[in-house]
Structures are given as structure tokens and as C-alpha cells.
Coordinates of C-alpha atoms in Angstrom, one line a residue:
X1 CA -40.2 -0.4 -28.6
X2 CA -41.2 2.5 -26.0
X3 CA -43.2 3.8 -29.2
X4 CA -44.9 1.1 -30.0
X5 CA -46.4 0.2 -26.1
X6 CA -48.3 3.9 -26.5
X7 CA -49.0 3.7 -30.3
X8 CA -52.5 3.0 -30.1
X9 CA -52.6 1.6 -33.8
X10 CA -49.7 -0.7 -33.4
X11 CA -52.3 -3.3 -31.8
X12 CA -54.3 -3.8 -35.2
X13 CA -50.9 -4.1 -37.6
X14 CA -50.8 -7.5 -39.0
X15 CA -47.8 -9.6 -38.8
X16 CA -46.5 -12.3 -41.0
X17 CA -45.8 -15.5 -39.0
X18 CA -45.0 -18.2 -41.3
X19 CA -44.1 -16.5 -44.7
X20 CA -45.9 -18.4 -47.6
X21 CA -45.7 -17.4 -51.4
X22 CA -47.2 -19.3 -53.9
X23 CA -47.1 -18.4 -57.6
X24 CA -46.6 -14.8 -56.2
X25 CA -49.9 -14.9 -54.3
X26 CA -48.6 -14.1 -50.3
X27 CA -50.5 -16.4 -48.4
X28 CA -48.5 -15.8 -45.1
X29 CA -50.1 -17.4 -42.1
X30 CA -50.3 -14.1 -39.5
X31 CA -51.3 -13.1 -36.1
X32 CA -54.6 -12.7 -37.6
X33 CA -55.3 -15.9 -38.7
X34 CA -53.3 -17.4 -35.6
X35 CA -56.1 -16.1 -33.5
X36 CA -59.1 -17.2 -35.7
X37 CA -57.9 -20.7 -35.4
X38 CA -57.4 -20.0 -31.7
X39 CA -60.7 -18.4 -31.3
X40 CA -62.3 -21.7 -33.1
X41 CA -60.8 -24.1 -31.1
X42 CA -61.7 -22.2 -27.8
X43 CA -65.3 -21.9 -28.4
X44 CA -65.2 -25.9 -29.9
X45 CA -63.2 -26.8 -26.8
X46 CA -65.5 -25.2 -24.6
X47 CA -68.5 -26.3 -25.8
X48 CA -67.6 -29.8 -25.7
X49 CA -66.0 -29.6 -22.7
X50 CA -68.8 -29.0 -21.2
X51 CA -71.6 -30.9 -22.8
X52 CA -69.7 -33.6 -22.9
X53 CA -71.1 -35.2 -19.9
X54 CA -74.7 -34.0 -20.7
X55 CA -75.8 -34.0 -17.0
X56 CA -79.6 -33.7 -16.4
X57 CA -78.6 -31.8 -13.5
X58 CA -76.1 -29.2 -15.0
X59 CA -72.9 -28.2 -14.0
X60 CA -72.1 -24.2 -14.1
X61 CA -70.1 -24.8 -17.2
X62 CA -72.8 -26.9 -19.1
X63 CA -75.3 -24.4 -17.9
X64 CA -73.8 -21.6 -19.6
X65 CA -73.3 -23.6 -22.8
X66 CA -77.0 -24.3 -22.7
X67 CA -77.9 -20.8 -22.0
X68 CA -75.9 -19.5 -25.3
X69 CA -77.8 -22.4 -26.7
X70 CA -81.4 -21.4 -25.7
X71 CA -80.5 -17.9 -26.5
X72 CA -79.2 -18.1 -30.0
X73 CA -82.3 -20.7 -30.4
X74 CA -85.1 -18.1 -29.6
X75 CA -83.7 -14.8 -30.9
X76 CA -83.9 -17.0 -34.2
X77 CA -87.4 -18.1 -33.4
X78 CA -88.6 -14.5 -32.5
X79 CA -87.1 -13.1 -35.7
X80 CA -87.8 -15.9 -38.3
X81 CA -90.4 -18.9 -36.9
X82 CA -89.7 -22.6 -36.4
X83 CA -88.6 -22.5 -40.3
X84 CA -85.8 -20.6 -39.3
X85 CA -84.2 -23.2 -36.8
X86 CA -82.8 -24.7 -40.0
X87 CA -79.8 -21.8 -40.3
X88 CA -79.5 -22.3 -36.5
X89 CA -75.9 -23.9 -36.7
X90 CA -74.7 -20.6 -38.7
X91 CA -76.3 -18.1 -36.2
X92 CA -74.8 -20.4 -33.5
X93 CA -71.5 -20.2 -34.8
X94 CA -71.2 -16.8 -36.4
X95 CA -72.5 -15.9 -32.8
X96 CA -70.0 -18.0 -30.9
X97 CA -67.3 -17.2 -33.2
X98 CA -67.8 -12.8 -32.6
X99 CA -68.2 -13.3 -29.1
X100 CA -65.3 -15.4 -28.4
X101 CA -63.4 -13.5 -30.8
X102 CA -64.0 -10.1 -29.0
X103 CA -63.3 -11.6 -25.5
X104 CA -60.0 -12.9 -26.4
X105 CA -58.8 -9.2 -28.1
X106 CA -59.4 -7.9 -24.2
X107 CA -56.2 -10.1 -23.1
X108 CA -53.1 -7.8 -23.2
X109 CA -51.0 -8.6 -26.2
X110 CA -53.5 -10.6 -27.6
X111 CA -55.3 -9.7 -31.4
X112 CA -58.7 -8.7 -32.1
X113 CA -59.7 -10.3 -35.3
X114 CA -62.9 -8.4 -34.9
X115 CA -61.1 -5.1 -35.4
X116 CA -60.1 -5.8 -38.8
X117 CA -62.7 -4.9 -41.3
X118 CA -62.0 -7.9 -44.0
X119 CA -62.8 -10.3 -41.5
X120 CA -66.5 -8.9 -40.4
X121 CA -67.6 -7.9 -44.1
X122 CA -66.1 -11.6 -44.7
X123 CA -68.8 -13.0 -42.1
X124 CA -71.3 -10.5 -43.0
X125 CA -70.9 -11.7 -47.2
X126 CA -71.8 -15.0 -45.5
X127 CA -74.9 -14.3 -44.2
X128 CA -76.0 -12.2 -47.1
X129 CA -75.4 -15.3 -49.6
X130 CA -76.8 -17.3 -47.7
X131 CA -80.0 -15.4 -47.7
X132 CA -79.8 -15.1 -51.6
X133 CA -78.9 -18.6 -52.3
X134 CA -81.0 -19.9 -50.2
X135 CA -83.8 -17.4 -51.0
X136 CA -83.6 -17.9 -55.0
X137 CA -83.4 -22.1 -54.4
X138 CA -87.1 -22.0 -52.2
X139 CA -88.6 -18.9 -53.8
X140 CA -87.3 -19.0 -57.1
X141 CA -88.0 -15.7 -59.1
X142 CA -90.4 -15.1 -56.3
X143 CA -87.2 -14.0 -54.0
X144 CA -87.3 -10.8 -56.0
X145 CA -90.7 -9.9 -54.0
X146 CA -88.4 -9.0 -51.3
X147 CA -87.5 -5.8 -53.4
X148 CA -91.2 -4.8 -54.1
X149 CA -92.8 -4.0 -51.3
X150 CA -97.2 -4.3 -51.1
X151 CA -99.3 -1.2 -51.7
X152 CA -96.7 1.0 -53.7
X153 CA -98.4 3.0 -56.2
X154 CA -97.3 1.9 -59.4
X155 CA -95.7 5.0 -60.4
X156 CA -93.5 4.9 -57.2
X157 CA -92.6 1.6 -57.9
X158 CA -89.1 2.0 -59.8
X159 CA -88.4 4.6 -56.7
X160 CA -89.2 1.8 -54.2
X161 CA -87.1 -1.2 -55.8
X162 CA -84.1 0.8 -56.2
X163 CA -84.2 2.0 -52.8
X164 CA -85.1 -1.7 -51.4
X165 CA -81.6 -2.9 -53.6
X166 CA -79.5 -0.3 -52.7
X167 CA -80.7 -1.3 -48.9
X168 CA -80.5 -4.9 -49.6
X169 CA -76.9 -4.7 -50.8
X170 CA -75.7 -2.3 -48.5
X171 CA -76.6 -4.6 -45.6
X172 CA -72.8 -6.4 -45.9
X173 CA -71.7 -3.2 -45.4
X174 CA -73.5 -1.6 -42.4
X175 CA -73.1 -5.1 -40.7
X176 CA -69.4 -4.9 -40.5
X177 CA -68.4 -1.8 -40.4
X178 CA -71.0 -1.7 -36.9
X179 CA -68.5 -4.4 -35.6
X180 CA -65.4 -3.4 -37.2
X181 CA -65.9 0.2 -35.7
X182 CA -67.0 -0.9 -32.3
X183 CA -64.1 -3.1 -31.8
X184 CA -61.9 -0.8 -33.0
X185 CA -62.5 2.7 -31.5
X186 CA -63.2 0.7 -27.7
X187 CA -59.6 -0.9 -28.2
X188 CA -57.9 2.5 -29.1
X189 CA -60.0 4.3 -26.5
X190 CA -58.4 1.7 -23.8
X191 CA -55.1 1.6 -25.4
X192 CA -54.8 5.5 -25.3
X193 CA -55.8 5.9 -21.6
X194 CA -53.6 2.8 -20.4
X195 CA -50.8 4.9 -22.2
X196 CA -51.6 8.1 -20.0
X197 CA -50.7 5.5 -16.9
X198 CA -47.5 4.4 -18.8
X199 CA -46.1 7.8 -19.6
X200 CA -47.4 9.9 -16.3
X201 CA -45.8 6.8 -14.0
X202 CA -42.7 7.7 -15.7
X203 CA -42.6 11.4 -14.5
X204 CA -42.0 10.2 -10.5
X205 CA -44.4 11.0 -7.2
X206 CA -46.3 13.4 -9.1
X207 CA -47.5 11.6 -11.9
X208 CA -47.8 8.4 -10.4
X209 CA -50.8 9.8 -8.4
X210 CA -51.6 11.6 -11.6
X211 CA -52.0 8.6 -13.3
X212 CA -54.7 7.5 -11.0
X213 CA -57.7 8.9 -12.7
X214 CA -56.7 7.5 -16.3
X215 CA -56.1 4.6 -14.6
X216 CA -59.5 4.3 -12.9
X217 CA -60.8 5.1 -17.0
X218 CA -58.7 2.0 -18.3
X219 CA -60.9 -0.2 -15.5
X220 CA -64.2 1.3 -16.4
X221 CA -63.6 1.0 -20.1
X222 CA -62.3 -2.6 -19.9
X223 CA -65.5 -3.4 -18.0
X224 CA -67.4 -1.5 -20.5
X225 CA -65.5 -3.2 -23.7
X226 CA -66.4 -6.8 -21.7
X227 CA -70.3 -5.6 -22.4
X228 CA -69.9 -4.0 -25.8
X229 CA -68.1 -7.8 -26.5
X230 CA -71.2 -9.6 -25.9
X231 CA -73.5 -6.5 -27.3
X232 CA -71.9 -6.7 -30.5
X233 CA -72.2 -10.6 -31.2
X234 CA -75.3 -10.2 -29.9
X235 CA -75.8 -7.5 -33.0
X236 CA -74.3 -9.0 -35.4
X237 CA -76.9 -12.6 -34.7
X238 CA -79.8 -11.0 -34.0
X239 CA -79.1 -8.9 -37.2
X240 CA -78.4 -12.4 -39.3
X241 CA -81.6 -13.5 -37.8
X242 CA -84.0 -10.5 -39.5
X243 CA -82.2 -10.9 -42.8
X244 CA -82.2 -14.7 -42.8
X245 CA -85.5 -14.0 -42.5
X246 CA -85.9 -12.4 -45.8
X247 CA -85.1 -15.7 -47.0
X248 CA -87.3 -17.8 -45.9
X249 CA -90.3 -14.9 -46.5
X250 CA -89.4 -12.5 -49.3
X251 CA -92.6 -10.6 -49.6
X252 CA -93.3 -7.8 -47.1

């Protein structure tokens, strides 16, 4: 137990809550998908809680749910056109979800889905389909213009579309891992300097005032992981945006 309160990996490990095997497939509900269902109903719950009343004159509350709103609403604008309010509900909710996600992984004890690289590349394969289904249903064929850009010489050309595909597909990729590794080397970063307070408070007088400076570092880093939170759903939307984008206007 002393091990595992300075261990900064033991945070990430994945426990089985309720064991579930069927036809030897282990579909275990864990802490991981414990705090995705809690980290939908807290950002359902708080957004109906507080548009509920739908006040001309808005409360705090409602105000913030129409500022997330607003926001989400013109960083798709800027970065798609009117046409691209139409994938505003998944940009609203793959923004909502992040963001609430990497706020609830501050709380001591608590699990940060976000951390966990199969969840992010799982949100990021989301958007990217989307683009592609969506792209190949309005475009037809004519999505594939995404891939050839205008003006290449034609002897470039087989250069050019092999570079745009390996960027295309590599886009799943870069997306989560931006997230995944943010989340990840913030929380260890905290978890490692919150440790130096454990062990030095241990050692008596001395290392309690020892223990001050790592201690001031856990504050500032907690304050700086409460901005990286936002920053990084922030990312991960505004990124969904320019590649939804690609979707509704393949050539370049």
C-alpha cells in the first residue's frame, strides 16, 4: 500500500469491477468505464441542469452552458462554414466529453480516462470516419480530391498523393496520442512531486519544511493541469473541426 501512494503509474492501471466473461471474450466492467459513464452523466446532468429553465436573463450556471455553446458553435464556423454546423452535436460532445473527462482525473483517487491511449485513438477513429463516410456519401469518388492537391506537376503527383494518405491516415494517430500524452505525463509529473511531500514529511522537522518547495510545485502544476484540461479539449475540437472540414470540401 505505502508503494503504491508514490508509484506514479499505479494511477493509470485498470481494474476489473464487475468481472464479465462471455464465450471467453472478458468484457469486465472497470474503473475505466465506471468513469466514462460518470463523465457522461456529469456533463448531461450539467447541461440540463442548467438550461432547464432557459431564463432570458441567465443564471451563472446557464451562462457557462451557453458560453461552451457559443464556443464550440464558432470554432466550427471559423474552421468549416455554416455547412459545418451540421456535425455540431459531435464536436459538442466529443468536446464536452474531453473536457469533463480531464477535470474529473484532477480529483484525488479519481481516473483519467483521457490518459489511456485506446480511449482517445477510439474518439479520434470517430471523427476520422466520420469525415470518410460522410465525405464519400456527398462527394462521391470526388472525396479522393482531398489527396491531390491543385498545381502539382504531374510528375510529382504519385509523390504528393502518397504523402497526402500517409498524412490523412496518420491523423487518428497524432490526435490521440497529443491527448493521451498530455494527460499522461501532467498526471505523473503531479503524482511524482505530491510523492516528494509524502516521503520528505515522513523524515520529521527537517523534511517537513523540506517538503515545502515540492509542495508549492504540486499547487502550481495542479493549476497548470486545470489549463492544459481545457487546452487539450479545446485541441482535440478545434482539430475535429479542420478535418471535418475535409469533408464537406475535399479539394484544396
Amino acid at each position: 500500500m505505502a508503494a503504491d501512494k508514490v508509484d506514479p503509474i499505479h494511477q493509470f492501471h485498470i481494474n476489473k469491477l464487475i468481472p464479465i466473461d462471455i464465450g471467453g471474450y472478458d468484457l469486465s466492467f472497470t474503473n475505466s468505464a465506471l468513469f466514462m459513464v460518470a463523465t457522461v452523466i456529469v456533463a448531461a446532468g450539467f447541461l440540463f441542469l442548467t438550461t432547464s429553465s432557459r431564463s432570458l436573463v441567465p443564471g451563472r450556471l446557464q451562462s457557462v452552458s451557453e458560453m461552451a455553446y457559443e464556443f464550440v458553435g464558432n470554432m466550427l464556423r471559423d474552421a468549416a462554414g455554416t455547412q459545418g454546423m451540421k456535425f455540431f452535436p459531435l464536436v459538442f460532445s466529443l468536446f464536452m466529453f474531453v473536457l469533463v473527462a480531464n477535470l474529473l482525473g484532477l480529483f484525488p483517487y479519481f481516473f483519467t480516462v483521457t490518459s489511456h491511449i485506446i480511449v482517445t485513438f477510439g474518439l479520434a477513429v470517430l471523427v476520422i470516419a466520420t469525415v470518410v463516410v460522410y465525405g464519400f456519401m456527398k462527394h462521391g469518388l470526388g472525396f479522393l480530391k482531398l489527396f491531390v492537391p491543385h498545381g502539382v506537376p504531374v510528375f510529382l503527383l504519385p509523390l504528393v498523393v502518397l504523402i497526402e494518405v500517409i498524412s490523412f491516415v496518420s491523423r487518428p494517430v497524432s490526435l490521440s496520442v497529443r491527448l493521451f500524452a498530455n494527460m499522461l505525463a501532467g498526471h505523473i509529473t503531479l503524482k511524482v512531486f505530491s510523492g516528494f511531500v509524502v516521503s520528505l514529511s515522513a523524515l520529521g522537522a527537517v523534511g517537513v519544511a523540506g517538503s515545502i518547495l515540492p509542495l508549492a510545485m504540486a499547487v502550481a502544476l495542479t493549476a497548470l493541469e486545470l489549463l492544459v484540461a481545457f487546452l487539450q479539449a479545446y485541441v482535440f475540437a478545434v482539430l475535429a473541426c479542420m478535418y471535418l472540414n475535409d469533408a464537406l470540401h475535399p479539394g484544396h
